[in-house]
XYZ file of C-alpha atoms in Angstrom:
735
model
C 0.000 0.000 0.000
C 1.507 3.322 -1.129
C -0.078 5.622 1.464
C -1.453 4.246 4.758
C -5.042 5.120 5.514
C -3.919 6.812 8.726
C -2.084 9.444 6.643
C -5.413 10.639 5.247
C -6.966 10.652 8.717
C -4.115 12.793 10.031
C -4.400 15.100 7.012
C -8.032 15.773 7.927
C -6.739 16.806 11.368
C -4.290 19.271 9.784
C -1.078 17.238 9.809
C -0.099 16.314 6.253
C 2.618 14.172 4.758
C 4.933 14.077 1.757
C 5.448 10.717 0.052
C 8.232 10.356 -2.526
C 7.841 7.407 -4.920
C 10.902 6.411 -6.946
C 9.485 3.805 -9.303
C 9.774 3.736 -13.107
C 6.636 4.702 -15.058
C 4.348 1.826 -15.862
C 1.318 -0.180 -14.851
C 2.612 -1.002 -11.378
C 3.229 2.636 -10.422
C -0.113 3.707 -11.875
C -1.859 0.960 -9.903
C -0.346 2.276 -6.663
C -1.461 5.825 -7.472
C -5.001 4.731 -8.362
C -5.183 2.866 -5.066
C -4.118 6.038 -3.219
C -6.837 8.011 -5.028
C -9.476 5.466 -4.015
C -8.336 5.626 -0.387
C -8.425 9.432 -0.357
C -11.883 9.587 -1.919
C -13.164 7.048 0.596
C -11.930 9.408 3.344
C -13.678 12.385 1.730
C -10.528 14.160 0.513
C -10.377 16.168 -2.707
C -8.009 14.735 -5.316
C -5.824 16.576 -7.839
C -3.615 14.502 -10.172
C -1.249 16.271 -12.530
C 1.969 15.579 -14.445
C 5.143 17.626 -14.938
C 6.457 18.401 -18.447
C 9.788 19.715 -19.556
C 8.152 22.208 -21.952
C 5.607 23.495 -19.375
C 5.468 27.142 -18.242
C 7.072 28.275 -14.996
C 5.551 26.833 -11.801
C 3.655 24.144 -13.688
C 1.955 21.886 -12.419
C 0.949 24.170 -9.529
C -1.339 26.175 -11.831
C -3.406 23.001 -12.336
C -3.314 22.147 -8.616
C -4.597 25.593 -7.586
C -7.318 25.428 -10.206
C -8.357 21.986 -9.042
C -8.732 23.252 -5.471
C -10.647 26.406 -6.406
C -7.678 28.782 -6.197
C -6.439 31.457 -8.612
C -3.854 29.935 -10.967
C -2.915 33.395 -12.243
C -1.540 34.292 -8.790
C 1.714 32.430 -9.509
C 3.545 35.460 -10.890
C 6.199 36.236 -8.272
C 9.333 34.752 -6.688
C 9.107 31.094 -5.496
C 8.847 31.969 -1.782
C 5.974 34.412 -2.420
C 4.208 31.912 -4.666
C 4.693 29.221 -2.031
C 2.796 31.279 0.544
C -0.074 31.755 -1.949
C -0.196 27.997 -2.559
C -0.103 27.242 1.197
C -3.043 29.624 1.753
C -5.101 27.642 -0.770
C -4.015 24.248 0.585
C -5.183 25.218 4.070
C -8.786 25.324 2.903
C -9.549 21.719 1.938
C -8.195 18.281 2.927
C -6.770 16.889 -0.298
C -4.564 14.327 -1.995
C -2.189 15.931 -4.517
C -0.434 13.629 -6.997
C 2.501 15.099 -8.953
C 3.878 12.710 -11.567
C 7.461 12.876 -12.912
C 8.661 15.696 -10.646
C 12.238 15.157 -11.865
C 11.377 16.671 -15.267
C 9.795 19.814 -13.787
C 11.370 23.178 -14.502
C 13.633 24.803 -11.914
C 10.968 27.263 -10.743
C 8.360 24.502 -10.372
C 10.824 22.308 -8.527
C 11.776 25.091 -6.077
C 8.106 25.851 -5.449
C 7.377 22.186 -4.796
C 10.220 22.022 -2.250
C 8.970 25.116 -0.419
C 5.410 23.790 -0.244
C 6.658 20.365 0.893
C 8.473 22.027 3.784
C 5.102 23.184 5.157
C 3.144 19.991 4.489
C 3.104 18.880 8.136
C 0.985 21.908 9.005
C -1.441 21.417 6.119
C -4.469 19.131 5.587
C -2.949 17.491 2.513
C -1.061 14.398 1.420
C 1.367 15.170 -1.430
C 2.640 12.243 -3.491
C 5.450 12.952 -5.960
C 6.819 10.374 -8.383
C 10.153 10.226 -10.126
C 12.353 7.697 -11.868
C 15.148 8.139 -9.317
C 16.224 10.112 -6.266
C 15.923 13.885 -6.474
C 16.791 16.836 -4.292
C 13.132 16.785 -3.249
C 13.908 13.748 -1.113
C 15.530 16.131 1.405
C 12.077 17.557 2.099
C 10.915 14.178 3.408
C 11.222 14.362 7.185
C 13.845 12.316 8.982
C 11.050 10.596 10.919
C 9.430 9.391 7.711
C 12.769 8.273 6.295
C 13.339 6.364 9.555
C 9.984 4.629 9.176
C 10.845 3.724 5.599
C 14.215 2.317 6.704
C 12.483 0.275 9.415
C 10.018 -1.108 6.869
C 13.013 -2.342 4.882
C 14.429 -4.002 8.002
C 17.237 -1.505 8.608
C 16.673 -0.969 12.340
C 20.047 0.644 13.093
C 19.629 3.170 10.256
C 16.103 3.937 11.462
C 17.338 4.571 15.005
C 20.090 6.894 13.759
C 17.614 8.905 11.682
C 15.228 9.201 14.626
C 18.056 10.305 16.881
C 18.991 13.036 14.414
C 15.338 14.067 14.123
C 15.045 14.248 17.915
C 18.151 16.439 18.101
C 16.571 18.668 15.468
C 13.537 19.087 17.727
C 10.955 16.950 15.906
C 8.571 15.831 18.710
C 7.387 12.763 16.761
C 10.945 11.376 16.863
C 10.571 10.892 20.630
C 8.130 8.055 19.880
C 10.990 5.839 18.757
C 10.490 3.094 16.206
C 6.823 3.672 15.197
C 5.681 3.145 18.792
C 6.198 -0.606 18.474
C 8.684 -1.586 21.139
C 9.292 -0.718 24.782
C 12.674 -0.594 26.547
C 14.858 -0.797 23.460
C 17.443 1.558 24.993
C 19.285 -0.671 27.468
C 22.103 1.599 28.619
C 21.059 3.825 31.512
C 22.264 7.020 29.822
C 20.543 6.219 26.502
C 17.326 5.232 28.240
C 17.337 8.347 30.425
C 17.785 10.481 27.299
C 14.896 8.721 25.533
C 12.570 9.245 28.534
C 13.664 12.894 28.854
C 12.865 13.489 25.174
C 9.430 11.947 25.641
C 8.665 14.142 28.640
C 9.912 17.245 26.841
C 7.783 16.436 23.791
C 4.676 15.878 25.966
C 5.295 19.109 27.890
C 5.369 21.063 24.588
C 1.654 20.172 24.154
C 1.798 19.186 20.465
C -1.511 18.911 18.579
C -3.609 15.762 18.649
C -3.224 12.952 17.959
C 0.569 13.316 18.399
C 0.102 14.369 22.024
C -1.833 11.191 22.845
C 0.743 9.076 20.982
C 3.528 10.579 23.103
C 1.567 10.176 26.352
C 0.897 6.526 25.504
C 4.536 5.847 24.759
C 5.655 7.424 28.028
C 3.029 5.464 29.989
C 4.210 2.211 28.377
C 7.833 2.885 29.300
C 6.838 3.659 32.897
C 4.647 0.550 33.053
C 7.564 -1.592 31.908
C 9.913 -0.051 34.478
C 7.545 -0.248 37.438
C 5.626 -3.410 36.509
C 2.417 -1.400 36.740
C -0.299 -1.799 34.101
C -2.992 0.718 35.007
C -1.253 3.720 33.458
C -0.726 2.102 30.049
C -4.272 0.698 29.953
C -5.633 4.169 30.739
C -3.486 5.581 27.931
C -4.870 2.907 25.608
C -8.413 4.102 26.327
C -7.350 7.686 25.588
C -5.957 6.470 22.265
C -9.300 4.850 21.439
C -11.040 8.163 22.084
C -8.930 10.032 19.505
C -10.517 8.098 16.653
C -7.105 7.959 14.950
C -6.216 4.466 13.736
C -2.436 4.957 13.859
C -2.642 6.226 17.438
C -4.778 3.250 18.465
C -2.560 0.720 16.673
C 0.560 2.109 18.350
C -1.171 2.107 21.738
C -2.219 -1.532 21.305
C 1.335 -2.483 20.372
C 2.853 -0.629 23.313
C 0.311 -1.959 25.815
C 0.991 -5.485 24.580
C 4.724 -5.068 25.149
C 4.296 -3.438 28.554
C 2.176 -6.416 29.719
C 4.843 -9.052 28.954
C 4.508 -11.086 32.143
C 2.722 -14.440 32.509
C -0.387 -13.241 34.359
C -1.308 -11.096 31.323
C -0.840 -13.728 28.594
C -4.529 -14.125 27.707
C -5.024 -10.337 27.772
C -2.021 -9.897 25.463
C -3.552 -12.272 22.938
C -6.714 -10.142 22.817
C -4.584 -7.004 22.309
C -2.611 -8.698 19.522
C -5.802 -9.721 17.714
C -7.165 -6.190 17.958
C -3.836 -4.754 16.762
C -3.955 -6.950 13.642
C -7.514 -5.832 12.885
C -6.916 -2.103 13.446
C -3.545 -1.911 11.679
C -4.701 -3.986 8.699
C -7.771 -1.798 8.181
C -5.613 1.362 8.333
C -2.995 0.059 5.922
C -0.319 0.024 8.644
C 1.459 -3.023 7.289
C 4.382 -3.101 9.712
C 2.180 -2.771 12.803
C -0.203 -5.406 11.432
C 2.698 -7.825 10.969
C 3.993 -6.928 14.412
C 0.569 -7.888 15.762
C 0.769 -11.230 13.955
C 4.249 -11.808 15.417
C 3.032 -11.047 18.933
C -0.050 -13.208 18.461
C 2.199 -16.126 17.523
C 4.291 -15.613 20.653
C 1.185 -15.420 22.832
C -0.201 -18.661 21.398
C 3.062 -20.457 22.181
C 2.972 -19.002 25.719
C -0.535 -20.404 26.152
C 0.416 -23.808 24.722
C -2.228 -23.296 22.034
C -2.115 -25.885 19.215
C -2.725 -23.115 16.640
C 0.632 -21.464 17.411
C 2.447 -23.333 14.638
C -0.152 -22.291 12.067
C 0.238 -18.665 13.123
C 4.020 -18.963 12.813
C 3.722 -20.276 9.248
C 1.505 -17.307 8.347
C 4.059 -14.953 9.911
C 6.882 -16.455 7.822
C 4.853 -16.018 4.633
C 3.793 -12.432 5.286
C 6.982 -11.051 6.863
C 9.411 -12.132 4.148
C 10.323 -8.510 3.406
C 10.768 -7.454 7.049
C 14.081 -8.720 8.512
C 13.294 -7.335 11.980
C 10.198 -9.551 12.227
C 11.861 -12.490 10.503
C 14.395 -12.428 13.357
C 11.632 -13.180 15.862
C 10.196 -15.844 13.574
C 13.639 -17.452 13.327
C 14.022 -17.390 17.129
C 10.681 -19.164 17.564
C 11.685 -21.673 14.901
C 14.793 -22.533 16.947
C 12.507 -23.179 19.920
C 10.351 -25.544 17.885
C 13.435 -27.401 16.633
C 14.738 -27.848 20.193
C 11.288 -29.014 21.234
C 11.454 -31.667 18.504
C 14.768 -32.922 19.929
C 16.865 -31.956 16.856
C 19.677 -30.304 18.799
C 22.361 -30.041 16.102
C 19.889 -28.506 13.657
C 18.647 -26.125 16.355
C 22.186 -24.930 17.029
C 22.722 -24.157 13.335
C 19.402 -22.340 13.166
C 20.331 -20.329 16.250
C 23.518 -19.110 14.519
C 21.475 -18.083 11.475
C 19.015 -16.317 13.784
C 21.906 -14.471 15.449
C 23.195 -13.254 12.082
C 19.710 -12.105 11.077
C 19.248 -10.226 14.365
C 22.650 -8.521 14.111
C 22.005 -7.479 10.518
C 18.607 -6.079 11.496
C 20.170 -4.280 14.478
C 17.995 -5.891 17.151
C 19.390 -5.318 20.636
C 18.322 -8.811 21.772
C 20.161 -10.776 19.067
C 23.028 -11.997 21.267
C 20.924 -12.748 24.345
C 18.485 -14.792 22.248
C 21.409 -16.831 20.921
C 22.775 -17.377 24.439
C 19.334 -18.507 25.625
C 19.120 -21.044 22.800
C 22.568 -22.417 23.645
C 21.761 -22.690 27.358
C 18.582 -24.640 26.604
C 20.302 -27.020 24.169
C 23.295 -27.758 26.405
C 21.241 -28.164 29.555
C 18.870 -30.636 27.904
C 21.878 -32.565 26.603
C 23.270 -32.741 30.148
C 26.186 -30.504 29.138
C 25.070 -27.281 30.788
C 28.227 -27.042 32.874
C 30.180 -26.194 29.705
C 28.494 -22.786 29.538
C 28.728 -21.601 33.128
C 31.351 -18.949 32.341
C 29.329 -17.699 29.366
C 26.319 -17.398 31.666
C 28.404 -15.271 34.033
C 29.334 -12.947 31.149
C 25.756 -12.607 29.909
C 24.541 -11.910 33.457
C 26.658 -8.749 33.482
C 25.861 -7.711 29.897
C 24.842 -4.029 29.576
C 22.246 -5.015 26.935
C 20.117 -6.873 29.509
C 17.083 -4.983 30.840
C 17.245 -3.907 34.477
C 14.407 -6.293 35.401
C 16.040 -9.297 33.717
C 16.930 -11.958 36.312
C 16.658 -15.142 34.265
C 20.364 -15.191 33.397
C 21.314 -14.904 37.083
C 19.086 -17.931 37.688
C 20.592 -19.699 34.652
C 24.050 -19.089 36.085
C 23.006 -20.895 39.278
C 21.601 -23.843 37.307
C 24.601 -24.198 34.994
C 27.038 -23.865 37.925
C 25.157 -26.721 39.572
C 25.546 -28.774 36.379
C 29.285 -28.046 36.492
C 29.474 -29.394 40.060
C 30.131 -25.906 41.480
C 27.603 -26.083 44.299
C 28.961 -23.101 46.227
C 28.790 -20.928 43.104
C 25.263 -22.155 42.465
C 24.214 -21.478 46.058
C 25.738 -17.997 45.925
C 23.859 -17.125 42.711
C 20.597 -18.516 44.114
C 20.908 -16.557 47.339
C 21.715 -13.326 45.484
C 18.521 -13.803 43.516
C 16.353 -14.682 46.518
C 17.938 -12.457 49.169
C 14.659 -10.539 49.594
C 12.435 -13.514 48.838
C 11.092 -14.665 45.486
C 8.223 -12.189 45.687
C 10.842 -9.465 45.188
C 11.717 -10.925 41.760
C 9.442 -8.895 39.459
C 7.031 -10.582 37.083
C 8.611 -9.986 33.679
C 8.741 -11.506 30.210
C 11.261 -14.129 31.416
C 9.975 -14.645 34.971
C 8.688 -18.172 34.343
C 12.010 -19.356 32.873
C 13.773 -17.731 35.815
C 11.604 -19.818 38.146
C 12.467 -22.950 36.167
C 16.112 -22.483 37.163
C 15.303 -21.450 40.740
C 13.217 -24.566 41.432
C 15.873 -26.926 40.065
C 18.689 -25.313 42.053
C 16.615 -25.143 45.255
C 15.810 -28.849 44.894
C 19.426 -29.858 44.375
C 20.597 -27.783 47.362
C 17.747 -28.845 49.664
C 16.390 -25.279 49.978
C 12.905 -26.261 51.133
C 11.749 -22.740 52.017
C 12.677 -21.388 48.585
C 10.941 -24.354 46.954
C 7.775 -23.768 48.980
C 7.668 -20.082 48.036
C 8.303 -20.947 44.380
C 5.433 -23.447 44.495
C 3.054 -20.811 45.832
C 4.047 -18.301 43.146
C 3.946 -20.814 40.281
C 0.675 -22.508 41.200
C -1.569 -19.990 39.342
C 0.380 -20.749 36.148
C 0.109 -24.538 36.328
C -1.804 -24.777 33.009
C 0.888 -22.822 31.112
C 4.100 -24.078 29.526
C 7.442 -22.669 30.676
C 7.836 -20.241 27.773
C 9.084 -16.628 27.983
C 6.953 -13.944 26.338
C 9.172 -13.975 23.236
C 8.605 -17.750 22.826
C 12.260 -18.458 22.055
C 12.544 -21.517 24.348
C 10.081 -24.004 25.831
C 10.880 -26.044 28.952
C 7.631 -27.969 28.938
C 4.830 -27.889 31.480
C 4.878 -25.720 34.620
C 3.474 -28.807 36.388
C 7.033 -30.175 36.339
C 8.273 -27.300 38.487
C 5.407 -27.719 40.931
C 6.244 -31.422 41.229
C 9.944 -30.804 41.854
C 9.134 -28.093 44.404
C 6.660 -30.348 46.239
C 9.284 -33.097 46.440
C 11.776 -30.616 47.881
C 9.516 -29.511 50.732
C 8.478 -33.075 51.533
C 5.122 -33.735 49.817
C 5.869 -36.730 47.548
C 2.237 -37.626 46.848
C 1.494 -34.045 45.770
C 4.651 -34.105 43.667
C 3.526 -37.298 41.940
C 0.216 -35.724 40.903
C 1.971 -32.719 39.363
C 4.611 -34.817 37.608
C 2.032 -37.138 36.064
C 0.265 -34.095 34.617
C 3.619 -32.744 33.413
C 4.271 -35.891 31.373
C 0.810 -35.741 29.793
C 1.092 -32.020 28.985
C 4.573 -32.362 27.488
C 3.325 -35.107 25.185
C 0.530 -32.790 24.032
C 3.025 -29.964 23.473
C 5.170 -32.255 21.345
C 8.173 -31.443 23.535
C 10.233 -34.632 23.244
C 13.182 -33.647 25.487
C 10.984 -32.361 28.317
C 8.669 -35.386 28.061
C 11.653 -37.651 28.704
C 12.852 -35.357 31.493
C 9.438 -35.265 33.193
C 9.168 -39.073 32.981
C 12.574 -39.502 34.592
C 11.680 -37.049 37.357
C 8.421 -38.902 37.996
C 10.307 -42.217 38.009
C 12.646 -40.981 40.704
C 9.701 -39.782 42.791
C 7.525 -42.917 42.640
C 10.388 -45.435 42.757
C 9.815 -49.175 42.791
C 8.917 -51.194 39.728
C 6.824 -48.373 38.294
C 9.800 -46.074 38.611
C 12.050 -48.536 36.788
C 9.506 -48.842 33.966
C 9.237 -45.060 33.628
C 13.009 -44.744 33.613
C 13.254 -47.352 30.843
C 10.965 -45.291 28.579
C 12.693 -41.993 29.442
C 16.154 -43.444 28.800
C 15.108 -44.937 25.470
C 13.501 -41.674 24.317
C 16.485 -39.605 25.464
C 19.004 -41.779 23.621
C 16.891 -41.544 20.454
C 17.242 -37.737 20.322
C 20.841 -37.402 21.499
C 20.326 -36.739 25.208
C 22.908 -39.427 25.934
C 24.464 -37.764 28.978
C 21.053 -37.411 30.625
C 20.192 -40.998 29.689
C 23.383 -42.270 31.341
C 22.581 -40.395 34.568
C 19.043 -41.742 34.580
C 20.273 -45.294 33.972
C 22.503 -45.059 37.032
C 19.594 -43.811 39.152
C 17.283 -46.505 37.758
C 19.740 -49.254 38.647
C 19.781 -48.031 42.246
C 15.997 -48.117 42.587
C 15.774 -51.766 43.636
C 16.922 -50.965 47.150
C 15.267 -47.549 47.321
C 12.376 -46.861 49.638
C 9.561 -44.544 48.521
C 7.052 -43.012 50.928
C 3.891 -41.276 49.687
C 0.750 -39.938 51.302
C -2.719 -41.324 50.522
C -5.485 -39.566 52.415
C -4.882 -40.272 56.145
C -2.280 -43.006 55.516
C 1.344 -43.266 54.513
C 2.310 -45.884 51.915
C 5.860 -47.260 52.199
C 7.061 -48.983 48.991
C 10.122 -51.244 49.041
C 11.168 -54.136 46.790
C 7.730 -54.499 45.244
C 5.854 -54.466 48.565
C 3.716 -51.693 50.037
C 3.077 -51.102 53.733
C 0.241 -48.894 54.983
C 1.114 -46.844 58.096
C -1.032 -44.461 60.127
C -0.258 -40.735 60.133
C 2.525 -40.675 62.726
C 4.746 -37.619 63.151
C 7.787 -39.789 62.507
C 6.357 -40.840 59.131
C 6.366 -37.214 58.032
C 10.027 -36.938 58.980
C 10.856 -40.174 57.159
C 8.988 -39.063 54.010
C 10.994 -35.838 53.919
C 14.311 -37.651 54.315
C 13.524 -40.410 51.825
C 12.453 -37.841 49.212
C 15.993 -36.389 49.241
C 18.435 -39.301 49.496
C 21.909 -38.195 50.509
C 20.783 -34.724 51.647
C 21.347 -33.727 55.272
C 18.389 -31.925 56.852
C 18.559 -30.273 60.269
C 16.346 -31.896 62.903
C 15.226 -28.403 63.843
C 14.077 -27.846 60.230
C 12.122 -31.122 60.279
C 10.120 -30.009 63.299
C 9.777 -26.477 61.929
C 11.473 -24.715 64.857
C 14.143 -22.070 65.333
C 17.357 -22.410 67.295
C 17.583 -19.770 70.018
C 20.791 -21.264 71.443
C 21.454 -23.275 74.613
C 20.571 -21.677 77.952
C 22.972 -22.334 80.892
C 21.495 -23.648 84.150
C 23.694 -21.208 86.055
C 24.178 -17.802 84.491
C 27.721 -16.331 84.704
C 26.818 -13.851 87.475
C 25.423 -16.571 89.754
C 28.393 -18.856 89.077
C 30.837 -16.061 89.935
C 28.950 -15.360 93.178
C 29.134 -19.070 94.131
C 32.907 -19.151 93.520
C 33.471 -15.957 95.516
C 31.518 -17.350 98.474
C 33.463 -20.623 98.310
C 36.801 -18.703 98.494
C 35.526 -16.655 101.429
C 34.388 -19.770 103.328
C 37.716 -21.514 102.770
C 39.589 -18.472 104.100
C 37.267 -18.343 107.115
C 37.772 -22.059 107.897
C 41.545 -21.601 107.792
C 41.327 -18.934 110.476
C 38.291 -20.064 112.485
C 36.752 -23.404 111.509
C 33.123 -23.833 112.576
C 30.606 -26.613 111.805
C 28.218 -24.115 110.227
C 30.839 -22.778 107.765
C 31.945 -26.349 106.904
C 28.326 -27.376 106.155
C 27.726 -24.343 103.942
C 30.968 -24.960 101.995
C 30.105 -28.607 101.455
C 26.602 -27.682 100.187
C 27.969 -25.071 97.770
C 30.610 -27.452 96.358
C 28.012 -30.198 95.903
C 25.600 -27.857 94.069
C 28.344 -26.458 91.805
C 29.497 -29.992 90.962
C 25.970 -30.964 89.883
C 25.751 -27.958 87.501
C 29.199 -28.443 85.961
C 29.781 -30.654 82.946
C 32.895 -32.181 81.422
C 35.998 -30.014 81.428
C 34.584 -27.736 84.106
C 32.081 -26.136 81.671
C 28.663 -25.129 82.932
C 25.726 -27.391 82.067
C 22.954 -26.078 79.821
C 19.224 -26.486 79.743
C 18.166 -28.370 76.624
C 17.751 -25.751 73.813
C 15.485 -26.004 70.724
C 18.103 -27.832 68.647
C 18.681 -30.388 71.365
C 14.966 -30.869 71.946
C 14.438 -31.254 68.158
C 17.223 -33.851 67.958
C 15.633 -35.895 70.711
C 12.083 -35.506 69.409
C 12.988 -36.466 65.819
C 15.008 -39.499 66.960
C 12.162 -40.796 69.117
C 9.476 -40.086 66.484
C 11.435 -41.832 63.703
C 12.150 -44.812 65.962
C 8.412 -45.183 66.747
C 7.541 -44.933 63.031
C 10.093 -47.610 62.063
C 8.874 -49.855 64.875
C 5.335 -49.491 63.501
C 6.552 -50.470 60.008
C 8.396 -53.467 61.500
C 5.115 -54.858 62.819
C 4.060 -55.408 59.172
C 7.304 -55.556 57.163
C 10.503 -56.302 59.067
C 12.793 -56.096 55.979
C 11.668 -52.565 55.138
C 12.096 -51.506 58.776
C 15.605 -52.987 58.812
C 16.464 -51.137 55.577
C 15.280 -47.866 57.118
C 17.238 -48.407 60.338
C 20.352 -49.019 58.262
C 19.888 -46.054 55.917
C 18.431 -43.351 58.196
C 20.784 -41.356 60.417
C 19.434 -39.079 63.147
C 21.083 -36.374 65.208
C 21.265 -32.635 64.934
C 21.274 -33.351 61.186
C 19.377 -36.283 59.711
C 19.634 -38.018 56.341
C 18.581 -41.025 54.288
C 21.602 -42.765 52.744
C 20.509 -45.912 50.875
C 23.328 -48.319 50.150
């Protein structure tokens, strides 16, 4: 489409536009011009179409244009600047489309007049379209903002940004909108972002005419919503955009609101915004925004696990072939689908191609997308430890948004894979120092939680796992997909299952993990289906666990997850002696060597279930009972002990000088009392503190539970006595 419909709408509001068309004469160019005429007439604009000639009189074709608009053609009898003012006075009267063919053959006077009029077009109710067979000096009259939009349409994002920056420095308020209002937070450096926000505020404060003012207000609200994770301001701005009646303003507002709501609780709302964006932008001839809406719709469908996502992606590939910036996002989603199909080598090659496409287009996220793809591939292969140093570098990259925490979480997970548990623990604690609720909901929040849950489970961080479970539970039906849909780690049910295992609820974990397997099959995610099966196998144990492991190992080997398969095989082979404890209503079921024992709900059974769920992990007895250690309290405080010792010295001195039966009796009583309150090495005895009481309580409770099991199954009880260690720290260490 040569001229977007929104250009005619803005012309009716007094803000015109110059469009320069450099196409050779012929049927194609004429078809574009006829289409523009039809659009203008549909909007109620007057139309004047004229052609330049080399043998025409001075100022032709403006004589014909003035006549067509009811002006006095004979008025063009002075210098170009005087004639330009006369033309502008006529153009102010009526919204119009003016078509000037072959401007490059116009005489010098006509060309100068056209340039002068074009310089005022943005304050006139007209759209001027000039055609030529090549570039002309008239191109300089096309605003930098419009040239930036044209560069963006051709996929040259860096060039578009540079043109907009120059336009902003020249004081054009529309340049503050950035790349046609499409994206939020594309300036990642603090200084660049501060400058962009300052330009927006300055442009808003200048009170430009509508609808530009509303467009600027909407953009500023979207940036603030992204920074503060608040949605009300951008949704209010969206309603203001609706009230303008301007299609471009509404399309931009829909795009910006969609981007500002890129966290998982808004996924369904985003899909509705994307659908509306496609409808509004398509009707207005805003091709780039319409395609952007299709791109976002595709992402949203993947985030929802919708089976129509692939169909939408195919449509995006077909329609966006001439837009490298959008093809970059399509390519990133295609890498995700290839990983999901278990074709890791092909996915890695596609990721490199995606990186090149993103760099050529100038997208700021090109390198981080590539790193994300690599992390996903290597982790699924069981080779994540190879990339731990790269994760550290990306974590400190200046191109990451301020609210981006997923790479910090990825660093913890990959460090764990590398066997660097202290490094993993340090990264996890940095992330959770103020609790997981302090980690803002963002476009990558759900993938961040994927890493957090895995690291918390491996390190036995039950409190972190419990908080993660609470935060993730509302998103159980969703797949673990960031808003950009560039990776997919299967069902969120998997994370809930792992978290439940970590805080000692194996039966709850089993329910979640069974749903995770089913959902991953539906998603067609082969690697995560195998992974969920193996995780479920480890949780249920016994013969069912071995059978699940067999399927997971076979599937993993078939798609090249050989390192994972080897780890799972080792775990499977150790299942024969493993004990599994799960909850069923008011009973505990103890599974061992193909037999199941039903035990009443004893306190000790809860402790055993927690220990058995994490073989090899030491858990404090105080943590098992849910208490806090306030330290040991001495029976005699230091002041009383010092007073006793002072009195004993005084009595001994008195007996040396004047022994009496009363003094001897008092000394003997004091020495006897002090001896009773003194432990080994002369140290004072303590009252039993919380840790000591927990140690005793856990030991007794576990002993009673094992004795109860022994009444039904002596071999299982013997295996528990051999494998369970109690004390200040307790553990289950199967042979």
